[in-house]
XYZ file of C-alpha atoms in Angstrom:
580
model
C -14.882 -118.778 229.944
C -11.247 -117.657 229.537
C -10.259 -114.459 231.287
C -10.374 -111.825 228.555
C -8.809 -109.149 230.738
C -5.437 -110.935 230.604
C -5.865 -111.563 226.903
C -6.332 -107.892 226.060
C -3.634 -105.657 227.645
C -5.434 -102.329 227.357
C -5.237 -99.429 229.751
C -8.066 -97.012 230.383
C -7.277 -93.419 229.569
C -6.677 -91.041 232.481
C -5.846 -87.348 232.502
C -2.136 -88.056 231.936
C -2.728 -90.091 228.775
C -2.178 -88.138 225.550
C -4.794 -87.852 222.815
C -4.565 -89.229 219.271
C -3.513 -85.801 217.943
C -0.690 -85.595 220.549
C 0.672 -89.003 219.517
C 0.533 -88.092 215.809
C 2.436 -84.921 216.717
C 5.103 -87.015 218.516
C 5.327 -89.364 215.490
C 6.039 -86.377 213.217
C 2.779 -86.795 211.261
C 1.254 -83.546 212.631
C 2.767 -80.160 213.394
C 1.635 -78.081 216.411
C -0.893 -76.085 214.357
C -2.634 -79.177 212.967
C -2.768 -80.898 216.382
C -4.415 -77.794 217.936
C -6.838 -77.564 214.990
C -8.009 -81.180 215.528
C -8.476 -80.647 219.287
C -10.454 -77.455 218.668
C -12.742 -79.193 216.131
C -13.294 -82.009 218.655
C -14.625 -79.488 221.199
C -16.655 -77.532 218.624
C -18.310 -80.477 216.829
C -18.394 -83.189 219.493
C -16.905 -85.670 217.018
C -13.975 -87.883 217.964
C -10.446 -86.931 216.912
C -10.239 -90.089 214.797
C -13.394 -89.144 212.841
C -12.058 -85.617 212.216
C -8.623 -86.880 211.073
C -10.179 -89.444 208.698
C -12.828 -87.109 207.240
C -10.198 -84.468 206.381
C -7.529 -86.985 205.229
C -5.021 -85.490 207.675
C -3.095 -88.797 208.108
C -2.945 -92.120 206.311
C -4.487 -95.292 207.714
C -1.184 -96.766 208.861
C -0.229 -93.636 210.864
C -3.689 -93.567 212.556
C -3.523 -97.303 213.429
C -0.034 -96.943 214.956
C -1.163 -93.940 216.995
C -4.295 -95.765 218.245
C -2.164 -98.797 219.171
C 0.059 -96.543 221.299
C -2.960 -94.770 222.790
C -4.539 -98.034 223.970
C -1.208 -99.743 224.785
C -1.698 -102.532 222.234
C 1.225 -103.729 220.072
C 1.083 -102.789 216.359
C 1.804 -105.307 213.602
C 2.547 -104.688 209.913
C 0.858 -107.583 208.106
C 2.941 -107.097 204.941
C 6.085 -108.174 206.823
C 4.535 -111.189 208.565
C 4.867 -114.712 207.104
C 1.634 -116.649 206.597
C 1.146 -119.565 209.009
C -1.178 -122.242 207.531
C -1.405 -123.805 211.015
C -2.814 -120.552 212.456
C -5.202 -120.064 209.500
C -6.623 -123.540 210.100
C -7.863 -122.509 213.582
C -10.605 -120.142 212.377
C -12.586 -120.133 209.137
C -12.564 -117.344 206.570
C -16.177 -116.490 207.519
C -15.216 -115.908 211.177
C -12.116 -113.936 210.152
C -14.176 -111.721 207.788
C -17.036 -111.203 210.283
C -14.705 -109.952 213.046
C -12.000 -108.538 210.698
C -9.363 -110.688 212.392
C -6.317 -112.256 210.700
C -4.567 -115.271 212.323
C -0.817 -114.600 212.625
C 0.716 -117.474 214.619
C -0.058 -120.186 217.159
C 1.964 -121.541 220.085
C 0.286 -124.846 220.970
C 2.525 -125.529 223.988
C 1.539 -122.194 225.606
C -2.009 -122.410 224.124
C -1.596 -118.880 222.765
C -3.090 -117.639 219.495
C -1.751 -114.351 218.026
C -4.206 -112.413 215.850
C -4.125 -109.081 213.998
C -7.329 -107.069 214.421
C -8.841 -104.113 212.579
C -10.476 -103.252 215.942
C -8.428 -104.731 218.818
C -10.911 -103.208 221.314
C -13.637 -105.628 220.133
C -13.887 -107.758 223.299
C -16.823 -109.716 221.837
C -14.649 -110.916 218.945
C -11.811 -111.893 221.300
C -14.209 -113.817 223.565
C -15.835 -115.633 220.618
C -12.465 -116.743 219.136
C -11.184 -117.827 222.574
C -14.272 -120.048 223.016
C -13.968 -121.369 219.442
C -10.264 -122.289 219.698
C -9.830 -122.917 223.430
C -6.748 -120.705 223.346
C -5.665 -117.432 224.923
C -5.870 -114.628 222.347
C -2.964 -112.198 221.963
C -4.379 -109.252 219.931
C -2.329 -106.889 217.773
C -3.534 -103.705 216.077
C -3.256 -103.776 212.265
C -4.308 -101.522 209.384
C -7.951 -102.456 208.570
C -7.417 -102.548 204.767
C -4.388 -104.849 205.213
C -6.456 -107.149 207.466
C -9.188 -107.360 204.796
C -6.648 -107.910 202.014
C -4.832 -110.695 203.909
C -8.127 -112.456 204.700
C -9.262 -112.374 201.058
C -5.904 -113.469 199.561
C -4.421 -115.818 202.170
C -7.433 -118.080 202.689
C -7.878 -118.623 198.944
C -4.249 -119.723 198.478
C -3.585 -121.201 201.885
C -2.021 -124.522 202.773
C -4.140 -124.789 205.928
C -6.024 -127.925 204.803
C -2.951 -129.677 203.377
C -0.837 -128.874 206.445
C -3.465 -130.057 208.932
C -4.029 -133.278 206.934
C -0.289 -133.960 206.679
C 0.167 -133.183 210.389
C -2.502 -135.751 211.323
C -0.513 -138.367 209.492
C 2.902 -137.339 210.821
C 1.948 -136.778 214.449
C -0.572 -139.593 214.606
C -3.472 -137.421 215.736
C -5.708 -138.799 213.002
C -7.320 -142.276 212.882
C -4.641 -144.933 213.481
C -4.311 -147.732 210.895
C -3.410 -150.894 212.768
C -3.032 -153.146 209.725
C 0.145 -152.620 207.702
C -1.062 -152.011 204.170
C 1.743 -151.416 201.645
C -0.607 -149.477 199.369
C -1.745 -147.155 202.189
C 1.344 -146.352 204.270
C 2.424 -142.748 203.808
C -0.125 -142.099 201.037
C -1.833 -139.182 202.795
C 1.458 -137.638 203.810
C 3.058 -137.983 200.371
C -0.004 -136.552 198.648
C -0.390 -133.612 201.047
C 3.348 -132.854 201.245
C 3.411 -132.961 197.431
C 0.643 -130.336 197.405
C 2.624 -128.163 199.850
C 5.720 -128.332 197.589
C 3.560 -127.503 194.536
C 2.091 -124.511 196.395
C 5.570 -123.238 197.377
C 6.787 -123.534 193.771
C 3.686 -122.062 192.105
C 3.703 -119.100 194.524
C 7.359 -118.447 193.661
C 6.470 -118.139 189.962
C 3.488 -115.864 190.681
C 5.667 -113.697 192.957
C 8.500 -113.518 190.339
C 10.995 -115.003 192.841
C 14.536 -115.879 191.753
C 15.304 -118.140 194.741
C 13.391 -120.134 197.361
C 14.926 -120.780 200.814
C 13.438 -123.554 202.994
C 15.057 -123.243 206.417
C 14.603 -125.284 209.612
C 14.040 -123.197 212.761
C 13.669 -124.236 216.416
C 9.861 -124.524 216.270
C 8.937 -124.195 212.603
C 10.221 -124.289 209.046
C 10.296 -120.928 207.320
C 10.008 -120.378 203.578
C 11.615 -117.240 202.164
C 11.511 -115.955 198.588
C 14.069 -113.646 196.961
C 11.900 -111.185 195.030
C 13.602 -108.382 193.066
C 16.845 -109.199 194.886
C 15.403 -108.918 198.437
C 14.587 -111.921 200.675
C 10.999 -111.918 201.959
C 9.608 -114.331 204.536
C 6.099 -115.286 203.484
C 5.283 -118.725 204.889
C 5.901 -120.812 208.015
C 5.260 -124.557 208.096
C 5.093 -126.737 211.247
C 8.482 -128.239 212.186
C 7.036 -131.777 212.097
C 6.665 -131.565 208.316
C 10.260 -130.478 207.638
C 11.707 -133.953 207.008
C 8.847 -134.964 204.684
C 9.138 -131.667 202.789
C 12.905 -131.995 202.249
C 12.575 -135.673 201.243
C 9.957 -134.760 198.633
C 12.245 -132.084 197.107
C 15.214 -134.508 197.176
C 13.206 -137.155 195.294
C 12.226 -134.580 192.641
C 15.886 -133.452 192.351
C 17.227 -137.018 192.067
C 19.252 -136.773 195.299
C 19.962 -139.406 197.967
C 17.202 -138.990 200.543
C 19.057 -140.982 203.238
C 22.209 -138.807 202.975
C 21.767 -135.893 205.371
C 25.363 -135.259 206.471
C 26.832 -133.700 203.310
C 25.625 -130.997 200.887
C 23.968 -132.234 197.680
C 23.049 -130.655 194.348
C 20.300 -131.548 191.911
C 17.792 -130.078 189.497
C 14.273 -130.590 188.167
C 11.705 -128.807 185.993
C 8.400 -127.356 187.129
C 5.533 -126.188 184.934
C 2.866 -123.779 186.178
C 0.149 -122.537 183.812
C 2.024 -121.286 180.729
C 5.399 -120.909 182.448
C 8.162 -123.488 182.832
C 11.151 -123.134 185.148
C 14.326 -125.110 185.656
C 15.134 -125.407 189.373
C 18.723 -125.797 190.567
C 18.490 -127.331 194.042
C 21.138 -127.246 196.762
C 20.901 -128.844 200.237
C 23.032 -127.934 203.247
C 23.144 -129.764 206.602
C 22.665 -127.249 209.462
C 22.472 -127.701 213.239
C 18.644 -127.804 213.097
C 18.287 -129.960 209.957
C 18.772 -129.671 206.222
C 18.304 -126.314 204.516
C 17.278 -126.220 200.845
C 17.821 -123.378 198.392
C 16.222 -123.543 194.940
C 17.314 -121.182 192.144
C 14.597 -120.615 189.537
C 15.713 -120.275 185.923
C 12.917 -119.407 183.497
C 12.711 -121.513 180.350
C 9.973 -119.379 178.834
C 10.406 -115.735 177.840
C 13.220 -114.277 175.766
C 16.434 -112.516 176.740
C 15.923 -108.715 177.086
C 17.832 -106.372 174.765
C 20.378 -103.798 176.017
C 18.008 -100.771 176.344
C 15.525 -102.989 178.262
C 18.303 -103.875 180.716
C 18.864 -100.162 181.403
C 21.662 -99.157 179.006
C 21.194 -95.702 177.542
C 23.032 -92.658 176.141
C 26.810 -92.733 175.890
C 27.101 -96.033 177.816
C 24.888 -97.810 175.253
C 26.743 -96.205 172.317
C 30.198 -97.184 173.706
C 29.110 -100.790 174.383
C 27.485 -101.204 170.959
C 30.665 -99.929 169.290
C 32.848 -102.276 171.377
C 30.839 -105.436 170.579
C 30.972 -104.744 166.820
C 34.769 -104.990 166.788
C 36.051 -108.315 165.400
C 38.491 -109.004 168.271
C 39.445 -107.882 171.798
C 38.199 -108.506 175.352
C 35.018 -107.075 176.817
C 34.677 -107.595 180.590
C 31.445 -107.477 182.610
C 32.170 -106.872 186.310
C 30.136 -106.793 189.518
C 29.359 -108.884 192.620
C 27.290 -112.098 192.627
C 23.652 -111.428 191.694
C 24.326 -108.150 189.872
C 22.975 -109.436 186.530
C 26.300 -110.017 184.718
C 25.110 -113.243 183.047
C 21.898 -111.599 181.777
C 23.942 -108.756 180.217
C 26.262 -111.293 178.531
C 23.296 -113.265 177.150
C 21.748 -110.044 175.848
C 24.987 -109.197 173.981
C 25.360 -112.769 172.633
C 21.733 -112.720 171.437
C 22.471 -109.491 169.526
C 25.588 -110.996 167.860
C 24.053 -114.427 167.188
C 23.759 -114.898 163.397
C 24.424 -117.934 161.145
C 27.614 -116.181 159.917
C 29.489 -116.441 163.238
C 30.533 -119.370 165.432
C 29.809 -118.558 169.081
C 31.077 -120.874 171.863
C 30.388 -120.326 175.572
C 31.931 -121.886 178.674
C 29.597 -121.522 181.648
C 29.128 -122.653 185.242
C 26.226 -123.313 185.117
C 24.384 -122.773 181.799
C 21.493 -120.542 182.938
C 19.618 -120.048 179.667
C 19.843 -122.036 176.456
C 20.265 -119.893 173.312
C 19.454 -121.463 169.935
C 22.412 -121.509 167.547
C 25.032 -121.004 170.286
C 27.407 -123.825 171.342
C 27.131 -123.769 175.122
C 29.508 -125.872 177.253
C 29.012 -126.667 180.956
C 32.161 -126.579 183.128
C 32.812 -129.952 184.802
C 35.939 -129.837 187.050
C 35.377 -133.458 188.206
C 35.875 -134.611 184.609
C 38.776 -132.193 184.050
C 36.767 -129.602 182.079
C 37.730 -126.285 183.711
C 37.569 -122.728 182.343
C 41.233 -122.985 181.360
C 41.096 -126.452 179.703
C 37.803 -125.582 177.946
C 39.266 -122.344 176.611
C 42.239 -124.248 175.182
C 39.870 -126.647 173.398
C 37.773 -123.729 172.081
C 40.698 -122.310 170.103
C 40.697 -125.500 167.996
C 36.967 -125.115 167.251
C 37.327 -122.192 164.784
C 35.315 -119.708 166.913
C 34.552 -116.067 166.110
C 33.166 -115.197 169.543
C 34.109 -116.823 172.866
C 32.233 -116.334 176.140
C 34.071 -117.329 179.334
C 31.730 -117.516 182.337
C 34.314 -116.194 184.784
C 38.034 -115.383 184.901
C 39.045 -117.001 188.192
C 42.803 -117.513 187.855
C 45.897 -116.334 186.005
C 45.800 -119.265 183.542
C 42.272 -118.388 182.364
C 43.187 -114.667 182.192
C 46.289 -115.443 180.091
C 44.348 -117.725 177.702
C 41.564 -115.122 177.281
C 44.155 -112.451 176.372
C 45.898 -114.817 173.913
C 42.539 -115.688 172.290
C 41.689 -111.993 171.810
C 45.125 -111.264 170.316
C 44.708 -114.083 167.770
C 41.596 -112.496 166.269
C 38.729 -113.605 168.538
C 36.130 -111.483 170.324
C 36.180 -112.599 173.970
C 33.521 -111.852 176.611
C 34.139 -112.668 180.268
C 32.993 -111.769 183.801
C 35.152 -110.722 186.734
C 34.340 -110.013 190.387
C 35.338 -106.371 190.966
C 33.406 -103.434 192.408
C 33.820 -101.013 189.496
C 35.017 -100.895 185.889
C 38.391 -99.267 186.625
C 39.190 -101.888 189.297
C 39.141 -104.718 186.708
C 42.457 -103.675 185.129
C 44.613 -103.748 188.320
C 42.868 -107.044 189.205
C 44.026 -108.630 185.918
C 47.535 -107.263 186.518
C 47.427 -108.998 189.944
C 46.651 -112.220 188.042
C 50.086 -111.821 186.361
C 48.654 -110.534 183.066
C 51.336 -108.680 181.076
C 50.563 -104.909 180.931
C 51.531 -104.552 177.246
C 49.267 -107.503 176.259
C 46.408 -106.196 178.401
C 46.703 -102.684 176.923
C 46.413 -103.990 173.361
C 43.702 -106.616 173.960
C 41.207 -104.815 176.247
C 38.305 -103.133 174.385
C 35.783 -102.133 177.071
C 34.800 -102.852 180.679
C 31.226 -102.736 181.994
C 30.460 -102.565 185.735
C 26.881 -103.055 186.895
C 24.381 -103.464 189.730
C 20.616 -104.017 189.725
C 18.077 -101.755 191.436
C 14.366 -102.346 192.001
C 11.978 -100.375 189.781
C 9.118 -98.304 191.230
C 5.817 -100.122 190.619
C 4.040 -98.032 187.977
C 0.540 -99.029 189.206
C 1.058 -97.471 192.679
C 3.642 -94.802 191.775
C 3.205 -91.529 193.691
C 5.142 -88.278 193.798
C 6.921 -87.479 197.056
C 9.261 -84.846 198.454
C 12.822 -85.594 199.522
C 15.118 -83.625 201.840
C 17.038 -80.659 200.354
C 20.391 -82.149 201.480
C 19.648 -85.292 199.407
C 18.874 -83.136 196.335
C 22.178 -81.301 196.940
C 24.023 -84.650 197.080
C 22.427 -85.708 193.750
C 23.481 -82.356 192.195
C 27.081 -82.840 193.399
C 27.289 -86.436 192.106
C 25.747 -85.618 188.699
C 27.801 -82.428 188.181
C 27.387 -81.328 184.533
C 24.704 -84.024 183.973
C 22.283 -82.117 186.269
C 19.710 -80.155 184.228
C 19.618 -76.744 185.917
C 16.492 -75.336 184.268
C 14.185 -78.217 185.278
C 12.573 -78.694 188.722
C 13.134 -82.368 189.547
C 10.268 -84.621 190.624
C 10.812 -87.659 192.822
C 8.603 -90.741 193.039
C 8.079 -93.838 195.161
C 5.664 -96.778 195.163
C 2.828 -96.488 197.694
C 2.557 -100.294 197.857
C -0.325 -102.486 196.676
C -1.304 -106.169 196.576
C 0.302 -106.651 193.140
C 3.803 -105.639 194.345
C 3.408 -107.233 197.794
C 3.144 -103.744 199.364
C 6.835 -103.132 198.629
C 6.253 -100.303 196.131
C 8.677 -101.992 193.718
C 8.070 -104.265 190.745
C 10.853 -105.665 188.558
C 14.476 -104.584 188.297
C 16.689 -102.507 186.044
C 20.477 -102.228 185.776
C 22.712 -99.286 186.641
C 25.915 -99.324 184.608
C 29.251 -97.717 183.915
C 30.921 -98.482 180.576
C 34.649 -97.776 180.339
C 35.980 -97.868 176.744
C 39.741 -98.510 176.739
C 41.101 -95.439 174.896
C 44.718 -94.681 174.001
C 45.240 -92.691 177.205
C 43.810 -95.523 179.353
C 46.027 -98.034 177.474
C 49.031 -95.897 178.481
C 47.872 -95.944 182.129
C 47.659 -99.784 181.951
C 51.268 -99.900 180.686
C 52.284 -97.694 183.641
C 50.405 -100.036 186.053
C 48.274 -97.093 187.214
C 45.837 -97.460 190.138
C 42.083 -97.876 189.632
C 41.578 -94.292 190.914
C 43.801 -92.829 188.175
C 42.103 -94.958 185.500
C 38.617 -93.875 186.687
C 39.679 -90.190 186.764
C 40.838 -90.428 183.143
C 37.669 -92.283 182.065
C 35.465 -89.614 183.686
C 37.413 -86.903 181.895
C 36.610 -88.773 178.651
C 32.876 -88.702 179.478
C 32.247 -91.978 181.361
C 29.030 -91.937 183.415
C 29.615 -93.741 186.747
C 27.183 -96.264 188.219
C 26.031 -93.822 190.905
C 25.451 -91.097 188.288
C 23.513 -93.564 186.119
C 21.442 -94.527 189.169
C 20.622 -90.898 190.014
C 19.656 -90.219 186.373
C 17.193 -93.128 186.660
C 15.869 -91.568 189.917
C 15.226 -88.272 188.055
C 13.456 -90.248 185.296
C 11.128 -91.753 187.940
C 12.357 -95.310 187.349
C 13.787 -96.018 190.832
C 14.345 -94.368 194.233
C 17.348 -92.712 195.905
C 17.307 -95.447 198.594
C 17.739 -98.165 195.950
C 20.692 -96.391 194.310
C 22.419 -95.897 197.668
C 21.749 -99.550 198.579
C 23.682 -100.886 195.583
C 26.044 -98.149 194.371
C 27.258 -96.395 197.539
C 31.053 -96.711 197.794
């Protein structure tokens, strides 16, 4: 029988060890009065401190579990931030996991060590049973009991444990060896099982609303990360032995060369899951540990959202709607990569798309196909660049032109010329705010007098995560943060209303993040006569922004804080994306 004393690093309490109430006091969960109250009740009733704290709802489950872990000198683990390991799940059945309330976290076969999260890490009987069952040394972690139960019920039903173990038998040769070379049999198990693993990775990404999938080789495993609502989350680890087979399978689907591993490659394929279909843009990159794959998911089903759905409201919405109804001029959408510029452009184009106008777009790449719009894919290898495409567009009798990105002075000059000859031009530019777009175009050698007469409006944007409505709860924030919001909003702050602040508590539907979906925060700068004069004077972005604010422009940070007061997002999200 393995030595369970080494497997379970627990220390017996002595007189110097603090109680549960003392630890909760140190963690800031209790104040002195509450800690004394719990200790007094313990003496008066004979009940344990844990029972008293739970019965009176004095602390949440997570705080109690962390305190108990510290009390018994056992490491704590947050199961929501741990990737699922199919290899570890394969070691014990769901029945065993449910009976002992144990969730397999990871396995180190070379050290014969099995890491598990336990609802009760003091259950020596459970540790002994699992050690005998697996022949491995158990490394227990304390975890929130409800999270343990949730992970057992969800992970086993959607696990890759069977597929991974079957594929591993074939790759590592631990299964029955086939001595006769049979062309119809070689690699069949592996291909079939690896195919199922790829299907699982892709179907999970659709269920989780991911925008990107990262498959990355590590020293001992391959990790799969999903970008959900703009944040990367690690949710799966696959044995390192399956990495090559996994990458080869994706390369075959993407029509890439599977024997070329020294240079980056690009490809694409479609994937259908239930009633949803996605177009996957696939990119491979050779790294020191093997090839890394990133897949961008572009939904084919579901329409383009309208401007209010994206998060435009009030004066910003009014100014943008007025700008897009003009027959000519330039409207710029600015922001860093991944800030939703393309989605905003598509939303505007959808609004303007009627049989009476000819709309042509020049994109790299075309992310969504819009019926009735002439969309052109940039192809520099064939000589079709933004500049050469824009030149060709002017001979196509367009009313509205969309240029994916202004990257150089030639494209900037052509866009200005197109707007001055009676076309409505939309384009994107990489700048941090709306006012910064004008000096940037001047840096690209655009003539100030042409820019002043052609520019109609500039939109700057970011995306923030929305609070999940199903687990939305009210919470208090520090007075200094409220003061900061007041200062930023200025006259937009409603003095006679007591503000309420919300956050998501976290549930299985939102992956315990408390967020579900995203919304934009915007600033719309209409180019007025005064701003046109500042362009002619080559004014700085600071002077342009000052003038725009005097004319009523709501900045991105102000827009973000207004959405915080509406209960749409949190202060942390606004500061993450809009803090200068």
